[in-house]
JSON list of C-alpha atoms in Angstrom, two decimals:
[
{"chain": "A", "resi": 964, "resn": "MET", "atom": "CA", "xyz": [1.62, -10.21, -12.92]},
{"chain": "A", "resi": 965, "resn": "THR", "atom": "CA", "xyz": [3.49, -6.28, -12.95]},
{"chain": "A", "resi": 966, "resn": "GLY", "atom": "CA", "xyz": [5.19, -4.87, -9.62]},
{"chain": "A", "resi": 967, "resn": "ILE", "atom": "CA", "xyz": [5.28, -0.91, -10.01]},
{"chain": "A", "resi": 968, "resn": "ASP", "atom": "CA", "xyz": [7.30, 1.08, -7.55]},
{"chain": "A", "resi": 969, "resn": "VAL", "atom": "CA", "xyz": [8.85, 4.29, -8.16]},
{"chain": "A", "resi": 970, "resn": "SER", "atom": "CA", "xyz": [12.55, 3.24, -6.38]},
{"chain": "A", "resi": 971, "resn": "GLU", "atom": "CA", "xyz": [15.19, 2.00, -8.63]},
{"chain": "A", "resi": 972, "resn": "ARG", "atom": "CA", "xyz": [16.68, 0.30, -5.76]},
{"chain": "A", "resi": 973, "resn": "MET", "atom": "CA", "xyz": [13.74, -1.38, -4.48]},
{"chain": "A", "resi": 974, "resn": "LEU", "atom": "CA", "xyz": [12.77, -3.13, -8.11]},
{"chain": "A", "resi": 975, "resn": "GLU", "atom": "CA", "xyz": [16.19, -4.48, -7.99]},
{"chain": "A", "resi": 976, "resn": "VAL", "atom": "CA", "xyz": [15.54, -6.10, -5.01]},
{"chain": "A", "resi": 977, "resn": "ALA", "atom": "CA", "xyz": [12.37, -7.26, -6.48]},
{"chain": "A", "resi": 978, "resn": "LYS", "atom": "CA", "xyz": [14.11, -8.33, -10.16]},
{"chain": "A", "resi": 979, "resn": "ARG", "atom": "CA", "xyz": [16.63, -10.41, -8.03]},
{"chain": "A", "resi": 980, "resn": "LYS", "atom": "CA", "xyz": [14.22, -12.54, -5.76]},
{"chain": "A", "resi": 981, "resn": "VAL", "atom": "CA", "xyz": [11.95, -12.65, -8.97]},
{"chain": "A", "resi": 982, "resn": "GLN", "atom": "CA", "xyz": [14.74, -14.60, -10.85]},
{"chain": "A", "resi": 983, "resn": "GLU", "atom": "CA", "xyz": [15.89, -16.83, -7.61]},
{"chain": "A", "resi": 984, "resn": "SER", "atom": "CA", "xyz": [12.62, -17.49, -7.87]},
{"chain": "A", "resi": 985, "resn": "GLY", "atom": "CA", "xyz": [12.39, -18.95, -11.55]},
{"chain": "A", "resi": 986, "resn": "LEU", "atom": "CA", "xyz": [9.21, -16.77, -12.66]},
{"chain": "A", "resi": 987, "resn": "THR", "atom": "CA", "xyz": [10.29, -14.40, -15.19]},
{"chain": "A", "resi": 988, "resn": "ARG", "atom": "CA", "xyz": [8.24, -15.20, -17.40]},
{"chain": "A", "resi": 989, "resn": "ARG", "atom": "CA", "xyz": [5.45, -14.62, -14.85]},
{"chain": "A", "resi": 990, "resn": "ILE", "atom": "CA", "xyz": [6.21, -11.65, -13.18]},
{"chain": "A", "resi": 991, "resn": "ARG", "atom": "CA", "xyz": [7.59, -8.17, -14.46]},
{"chain": "A", "resi": 992, "resn": "SER", "atom": "CA", "xyz": [8.00, -4.99, -12.88]},
{"chain": "A", "resi": 993, "resn": "GLU", "atom": "CA", "xyz": [8.19, -1.21, -13.83]},
{"chain": "A", "resi": 994, "resn": "ARG", "atom": "CA", "xyz": [9.64, 2.24, -12.58]},
{"chain": "A", "resi": 995, "resn": "MET", "atom": "CA", "xyz": [6.44, 4.43, -11.86]},
{"chain": "A", "resi": 996, "resn": "SER", "atom": "CA", "xyz": [5.03, 6.70, -9.02]},
{"chain": "A", "resi": 997, "resn": "ILE", "atom": "CA", "xyz": [1.01, 6.98, -8.60]},
{"chain": "A", "resi": 998, "resn": "VAL", "atom": "CA", "xyz": [0.41, 10.06, -10.76]},
{"chain": "A", "resi": 999, "resn": "MET", "atom": "CA", "xyz": [2.38, 8.48, -13.84]},
{"chain": "A", "resi": 1000, "resn": "LYS", "atom": "CA", "xyz": [-0.12, 5.37, -13.14]},
{"chain": "A", "resi": 1001, "resn": "ASP", "atom": "CA", "xyz": [-2.61, 7.90, -14.30]},
{"chain": "A", "resi": 1002, "resn": "ARG", "atom": "CA", "xyz": [-0.63, 8.10, -18.04]},
{"chain": "A", "resi": 1003, "resn": "HIS", "atom": "CA", "xyz": [0.40, 4.12, -18.52]},
{"chain": "A", "resi": 1004, "resn": "VAL", "atom": "CA", "xyz": [-2.06, 1.84, -16.83]},
{"chain": "A", "resi": 1005, "resn": "PRO", "atom": "CA", "xyz": [-5.41, 1.54, -18.84]},
{"chain": "A", "resi": 1006, "resn": "SER", "atom": "CA", "xyz": [-8.66, 1.55, -16.72]},
{"chain": "A", "resi": 1007, "resn": "ASN", "atom": "CA", "xyz": [-10.12, -1.63, -16.37]},
{"chain": "A", "resi": 1008, "resn": "SER", "atom": "CA", "xyz": [-7.03, -4.15, -16.82]},
{"chain": "A", "resi": 1009, "resn": "TYR", "atom": "CA", "xyz": [-6.11, -5.65, -13.99]},
{"chain": "A", "resi": 1010, "resn": "ASP", "atom": "CA", "xyz": [-7.64, -8.81, -11.05]},
{"chain": "A", "resi": 1011, "resn": "LYS", "atom": "CA", "xyz": [-6.33, -7.07, -8.02]},
{"chain": "A", "resi": 1012, "resn": "VAL", "atom": "CA", "xyz": [-3.56, -4.50, -6.65]},
{"chain": "A", "resi": 1013, "resn": "LEU", "atom": "CA", "xyz": [-1.40, -5.47, -3.36]},
{"chain": "A", "resi": 1014, "resn": "SER", "atom": "CA", "xyz": [-0.10, -2.81, -2.15]},
{"chain": "A", "resi": 1015, "resn": "THR", "atom": "CA", "xyz": [2.52, -3.45, 1.28]},
{"chain": "A", "resi": 1016, "resn": "PHE", "atom": "CA", "xyz": [3.40, -0.39, 3.51]},
{"chain": "A", "resi": 1017, "resn": "VAL", "atom": "CA", "xyz": [2.94, 1.92, 1.06]},
{"chain": "A", "resi": 1018, "resn": "PHE", "atom": "CA", "xyz": [0.16, 4.00, 2.09]},
{"chain": "A", "resi": 1019, "resn": "SER", "atom": "CA", "xyz": [1.97, 4.98, 5.32]},
{"chain": "A", "resi": 1020, "resn": "GLU", "atom": "CA", "xyz": [4.20, 6.33, 3.04]},
{"chain": "A", "resi": 1021, "resn": "LEU", "atom": "CA", "xyz": [1.88, 8.74, 1.28]},
{"chain": "A", "resi": 1022, "resn": "SER", "atom": "CA", "xyz": [0.49, 12.07, 1.92]},
{"chain": "A", "resi": 1023, "resn": "GLU", "atom": "CA", "xyz": [-3.44, 12.29, 2.61]},
{"chain": "A", "resi": 1024, "resn": "ASN", "atom": "CA", "xyz": [-3.76, 13.34, -0.35]},
{"chain": "A", "resi": 1025, "resn": "GLU", "atom": "CA", "xyz": [-1.28, 11.31, -2.45]},
{"chain": "A", "resi": 1026, "resn": "GLN", "atom": "CA", "xyz": [-3.27, 8.38, -0.38]},
{"chain": "A", "resi": 1027, "resn": "ARG", "atom": "CA", "xyz": [-6.95, 9.49, -2.06]},
{"chain": "A", "resi": 1028, "resn": "LEU", "atom": "CA", "xyz": [-5.18, 9.60, -5.62]},
{"chain": "A", "resi": 1029, "resn": "ALA", "atom": "CA", "xyz": [-3.14, 6.19, -5.06]},
{"chain": "A", "resi": 1030, "resn": "LEU", "atom": "CA", "xyz": [-7.16, 4.92, -4.31]},
{"chain": "A", "resi": 1031, "resn": "ARG", "atom": "CA", "xyz": [-8.96, 6.13, -6.80]},
{"chain": "A", "resi": 1032, "resn": "GLN", "atom": "CA", "xyz": [-5.92, 4.98, -9.78]},
{"chain": "A", "resi": 1033, "resn": "SER", "atom": "CA", "xyz": [-6.73, 1.67, -7.87]},
{"chain": "A", "resi": 1034, "resn": "HIS", "atom": "CA", "xyz": [-10.38, 1.67, -8.75]},
{"chain": "A", "resi": 1035, "resn": "ARG", "atom": "CA", "xyz": [-9.55, 3.15, -12.48]},
{"chain": "A", "resi": 1036, "resn": "VAL", "atom": "CA", "xyz": [-7.26, 0.15, -12.70]},
{"chain": "A", "resi": 1037, "resn": "LEU", "atom": "CA", "xyz": [-9.29, -2.29, -11.62]},
{"chain": "A", "resi": 1038, "resn": "LYS", "atom": "CA", "xyz": [-11.04, -4.77, -13.62]},
{"chain": "A", "resi": 1039, "resn": "PRO", "atom": "CA", "xyz": [-14.95, -4.97, -12.53]},
{"chain": "A", "resi": 1040, "resn": "HIS", "atom": "CA", "xyz": [-15.59, -6.63, -8.93]},
{"chain": "A", "resi": 1041, "resn": "GLY", "atom": "CA", "xyz": [-11.15, -6.12, -8.49]},
{"chain": "A", "resi": 1042, "resn": "LYS", "atom": "CA", "xyz": [-9.74, -6.47, -5.28]},
{"chain": "A", "resi": 1043, "resn": "ILE", "atom": "CA", "xyz": [-7.21, -3.91, -3.47]},
{"chain": "A", "resi": 1044, "resn": "ILE", "atom": "CA", "xyz": [-4.93, -5.70, -1.03]},
{"chain": "A", "resi": 1045, "resn": "LEU", "atom": "CA", "xyz": [-4.34, -3.26, 1.61]},
{"chain": "A", "resi": 1046, "resn": "LEU", "atom": "CA", "xyz": [-1.10, -4.51, 4.37]},
{"chain": "A", "resi": 1047, "resn": "ASP", "atom": "CA", "xyz": [-0.43, -1.23, 6.49]},
{"chain": "A", "resi": 1048, "resn": "GLU", "atom": "CA", "xyz": [0.56, 0.09, 9.42]},
{"chain": "A", "resi": 1049, "resn": "VAL", "atom": "CA", "xyz": [-2.25, 1.21, 11.72]},
{"chain": "A", "resi": 1050, "resn": "ILE", "atom": "CA", "xyz": [-2.25, 3.04, 15.51]},
{"chain": "A", "resi": 1051, "resn": "PRO", "atom": "CA", "xyz": [-3.78, -0.09, 18.02]},
{"chain": "A", "resi": 1052, "resn": "ALA", "atom": "CA", "xyz": [-7.11, 1.67, 19.71]},
{"chain": "A", "resi": 1053, "resn": "SER", "atom": "CA", "xyz": [-6.35, -0.16, 23.07]},
{"chain": "A", "resi": 1054, "resn": "LEU", "atom": "CA", "xyz": [-4.42, 2.24, 25.14]},
{"chain": "A", "resi": 1055, "resn": "GLY", "atom": "CA", "xyz": [-1.69, -0.62, 26.17]},
{"chain": "A", "resi": 1056, "resn": "LYS", "atom": "CA", "xyz": [-1.38, -1.08, 22.67]},
{"chain": "A", "resi": 1057, "resn": "LYS", "atom": "CA", "xyz": [-0.97, 1.80, 21.88]},
{"chain": "A", "resi": 1058, "resn": "ILE", "atom": "CA", "xyz": [1.70, 3.22, 24.21]},
{"chain": "A", "resi": 1059, "resn": "LEU", "atom": "CA", "xyz": [3.41, -0.29, 23.04]},
{"chain": "A", "resi": 1060, "resn": "TYR", "atom": "CA", "xyz": [3.21, 0.51, 19.94]},
{"chain": "A", "resi": 1061, "resn": "TYR", "atom": "CA", "xyz": [4.47, 4.12, 20.36]},
{"chain": "A", "resi": 1062, "resn": "LEU", "atom": "CA", "xyz": [7.50, 2.69, 22.84]},
{"chain": "A", "resi": 1063, "resn": "VAL", "atom": "CA", "xyz": [8.30, 0.98, 19.43]},
{"chain": "A", "resi": 1064, "resn": "ARG", "atom": "CA", "xyz": [7.72, 2.85, 17.07]},
{"chain": "A", "resi": 1065, "resn": "ILE", "atom": "CA", "xyz": [9.45, 6.13, 18.01]},
{"chain": "A", "resi": 1066, "resn": "PRO", "atom": "CA", "xyz": [12.97, 4.77, 17.83]},
{"chain": "A", "resi": 1067, "resn": "PHE", "atom": "CA", "xyz": [12.71, 3.32, 14.66]},
{"chain": "A", "resi": 1068, "resn": "LYS", "atom": "CA", "xyz": [10.96, 6.80, 13.23]},
{"chain": "A", "resi": 1069, "resn": "LEU", "atom": "CA", "xyz": [14.00, 8.26, 14.31]},
{"chain": "A", "resi": 1070, "resn": "ILE", "atom": "CA", "xyz": [16.30, 5.90, 12.74]},
{"chain": "A", "resi": 1071, "resn": "ALA", "atom": "CA", "xyz": [14.86, 5.77, 9.74]},
{"chain": "A", "resi": 1072, "resn": "TYR", "atom": "CA", "xyz": [14.25, 9.79, 9.53]},
{"chain": "A", "resi": 1073, "resn": "LEU", "atom": "CA", "xyz": [18.33, 9.75, 10.18]},
{"chain": "A", "resi": 1074, "resn": "PHE", "atom": "CA", "xyz": [19.48, 7.50, 7.65]},
{"chain": "A", "resi": 1075, "resn": "ALA", "atom": "CA", "xyz": [16.81, 7.52, 5.04]},
{"chain": "A", "resi": 1076, "resn": "GLN", "atom": "CA", "xyz": [15.34, 11.85, 5.26]},
{"chain": "A", "resi": 1077, "resn": "THR", "atom": "CA", "xyz": [12.16, 10.58, 5.74]},
{"chain": "A", "resi": 1078, "resn": "THR", "atom": "CA", "xyz": [9.59, 8.33, 7.44]},
{"chain": "A", "resi": 1079, "resn": "THR", "atom": "CA", "xyz": [6.18, 6.85, 7.44]},
{"chain": "A", "resi": 1080, "resn": "ARG", "atom": "CA", "xyz": [2.60, 7.52, 8.77]},
{"chain": "A", "resi": 1081, "resn": "PRO", "atom": "CA", "xyz": [-0.02, 4.98, 10.12]},
{"chain": "A", "resi": 1082, "resn": "LEU", "atom": "CA", "xyz": [-3.17, 5.29, 7.99]},
{"chain": "A", "resi": 1083, "resn": "GLY", "atom": "CA", "xyz": [-5.92, 7.07, 9.77]},
{"chain": "A", "resi": 1084, "resn": "SER", "atom": "CA", "xyz": [-9.84, 6.31, 8.08]},
{"chain": "A", "resi": 1085, "resn": "ILE", "atom": "CA", "xyz": [-8.14, 4.26, 5.42]},
{"chain": "A", "resi": 1086, "resn": "GLU", "atom": "CA", "xyz": [-11.79, 2.64, 5.68]},
{"chain": "A", "resi": 1087, "resn": "GLU", "atom": "CA", "xyz": [-13.41, 5.45, 5.25]},
{"chain": "A", "resi": 1088, "resn": "GLU", "atom": "CA", "xyz": [-11.09, 6.83, 1.61]},
{"chain": "A", "resi": 1089, "resn": "LEU", "atom": "CA", "xyz": [-11.80, 3.02, 0.49]},
{"chain": "A", "resi": 1090, "resn": "SER", "atom": "CA", "xyz": [-15.66, 3.55, 1.16]},
{"chain": "A", "resi": 1091, "resn": "LYS", "atom": "CA", "xyz": [-15.59, 7.21, -0.20]},
{"chain": "A", "resi": 1092, "resn": "THR", "atom": "CA", "xyz": [-13.64, 5.77, -3.80]},
{"chain": "A", "resi": 1093, "resn": "HIS", "atom": "CA", "xyz": [-16.02, 3.10, -4.08]},
{"chain": "A", "resi": 1094, "resn": "PHE", "atom": "CA", "xyz": [-14.44, -0.01, -2.85]},
{"chain": "A", "resi": 1095, "resn": "ARG", "atom": "CA", "xyz": [-16.47, -2.34, 0.04]},
{"chain": "A", "resi": 1096, "resn": "ILE", "atom": "CA", "xyz": [-14.49, -3.53, 2.71]},
{"chain": "A", "resi": 1097, "resn": "GLU", "atom": "CA", "xyz": [-14.78, -7.81, 2.12]},
{"chain": "A", "resi": 1098, "resn": "PHE", "atom": "CA", "xyz": [-12.23, -8.53, 5.17]},
{"chain": "A", "resi": 1099, "resn": "SER", "atom": "CA", "xyz": [-10.25, -6.72, 7.69]},
{"chain": "A", "resi": 1100, "resn": "SER", "atom": "CA", "xyz": [-8.09, -7.70, 10.00]},
{"chain": "A", "resi": 1101, "resn": "ARG", "atom": "CA", "xyz": [-5.11, -6.11, 12.72]},
{"chain": "A", "resi": 1102, "resn": "TYR", "atom": "CA", "xyz": [-1.99, -8.07, 13.40]},
{"chain": "A", "resi": 1103, "resn": "LEU", "atom": "CA", "xyz": [1.10, -7.51, 15.52]},
{"chain": "A", "resi": 1104, "resn": "PHE", "atom": "CA", "xyz": [-0.57, -5.71, 18.76]},
{"chain": "A", "resi": 1105, "resn": "ASP", "atom": "CA", "xyz": [-2.95, -4.74, 16.31]},
{"chain": "A", "resi": 1106, "resn": "SER", "atom": "CA", "xyz": [-0.88, -2.06, 14.88]},
{"chain": "A", "resi": 1107, "resn": "LEU", "atom": "CA", "xyz": [-0.61, -3.92, 11.13]},
{"chain": "A", "resi": 1108, "resn": "GLN", "atom": "CA", "xyz": [-4.16, -4.22, 9.40]},
{"chain": "A", "resi": 1109, "resn": "LEU", "atom": "CA", "xyz": [-4.78, -6.34, 6.25]},
{"chain": "A", "resi": 1110, "resn": "ILE", "atom": "CA", "xyz": [-7.91, -5.25, 4.52]},
{"chain": "A", "resi": 1111, "resn": "VAL", "atom": "CA", "xyz": [-9.31, -6.62, 1.25]},
{"chain": "A", "resi": 1112, "resn": "ALA", "atom": "CA", "xyz": [-11.78, -4.60, -0.25]},
{"chain": "A", "resi": 1113, "resn": "VAL", "atom": "CA", "xyz": [-13.62, -5.35, -3.63]},
{"chain": "A", "resi": 1114, "resn": "LYS", "atom": "CA", "xyz": [-14.36, -2.32, -6.24]},
{"chain": "A", "resi": 1115, "resn": "GLU", "atom": "CA", "xyz": [-17.94, -1.08, -6.59]},
{"chain": "A", "resi": 1116, "resn": "GLU", "atom": "CA", "xyz": [-19.57, 0.06, -9.74]},
{"chain": "A", "resi": 1117, "resn": "VAL", "atom": "CA", "xyz": [-20.04, 4.21, -9.78]}
]
């Protein structure tokens, strides 16, 4: 298993957790961006790609690139598993979402000078990138979405 992140700090946290769990022989980590993945990760080399709260930090163009790269590195019938932030559909849940989100967004920007963007049409983008959605469910007042999609051959 390989963990990939662009943040050295996040990789250090991951390495510490791997060591504490006694999994150092099974899990390795690499610092790289989605763009670097093109040059350093061979095609058809992974069974699964797991992304937790990554796509909400990417622009729409970066999301499309990440999906194309994920498709490229997955073996035939490999799976991409996404868990990320989305905007609820119902008005009541949407209001609650924004009441909670706006203060957190402001705090995150003040401390990190960055913010996240809830995913828009990720299911449509998965389809355009030749993934077939196998499972999709929403949690936490419909503000988090878990998607499991299978790589289809082009």
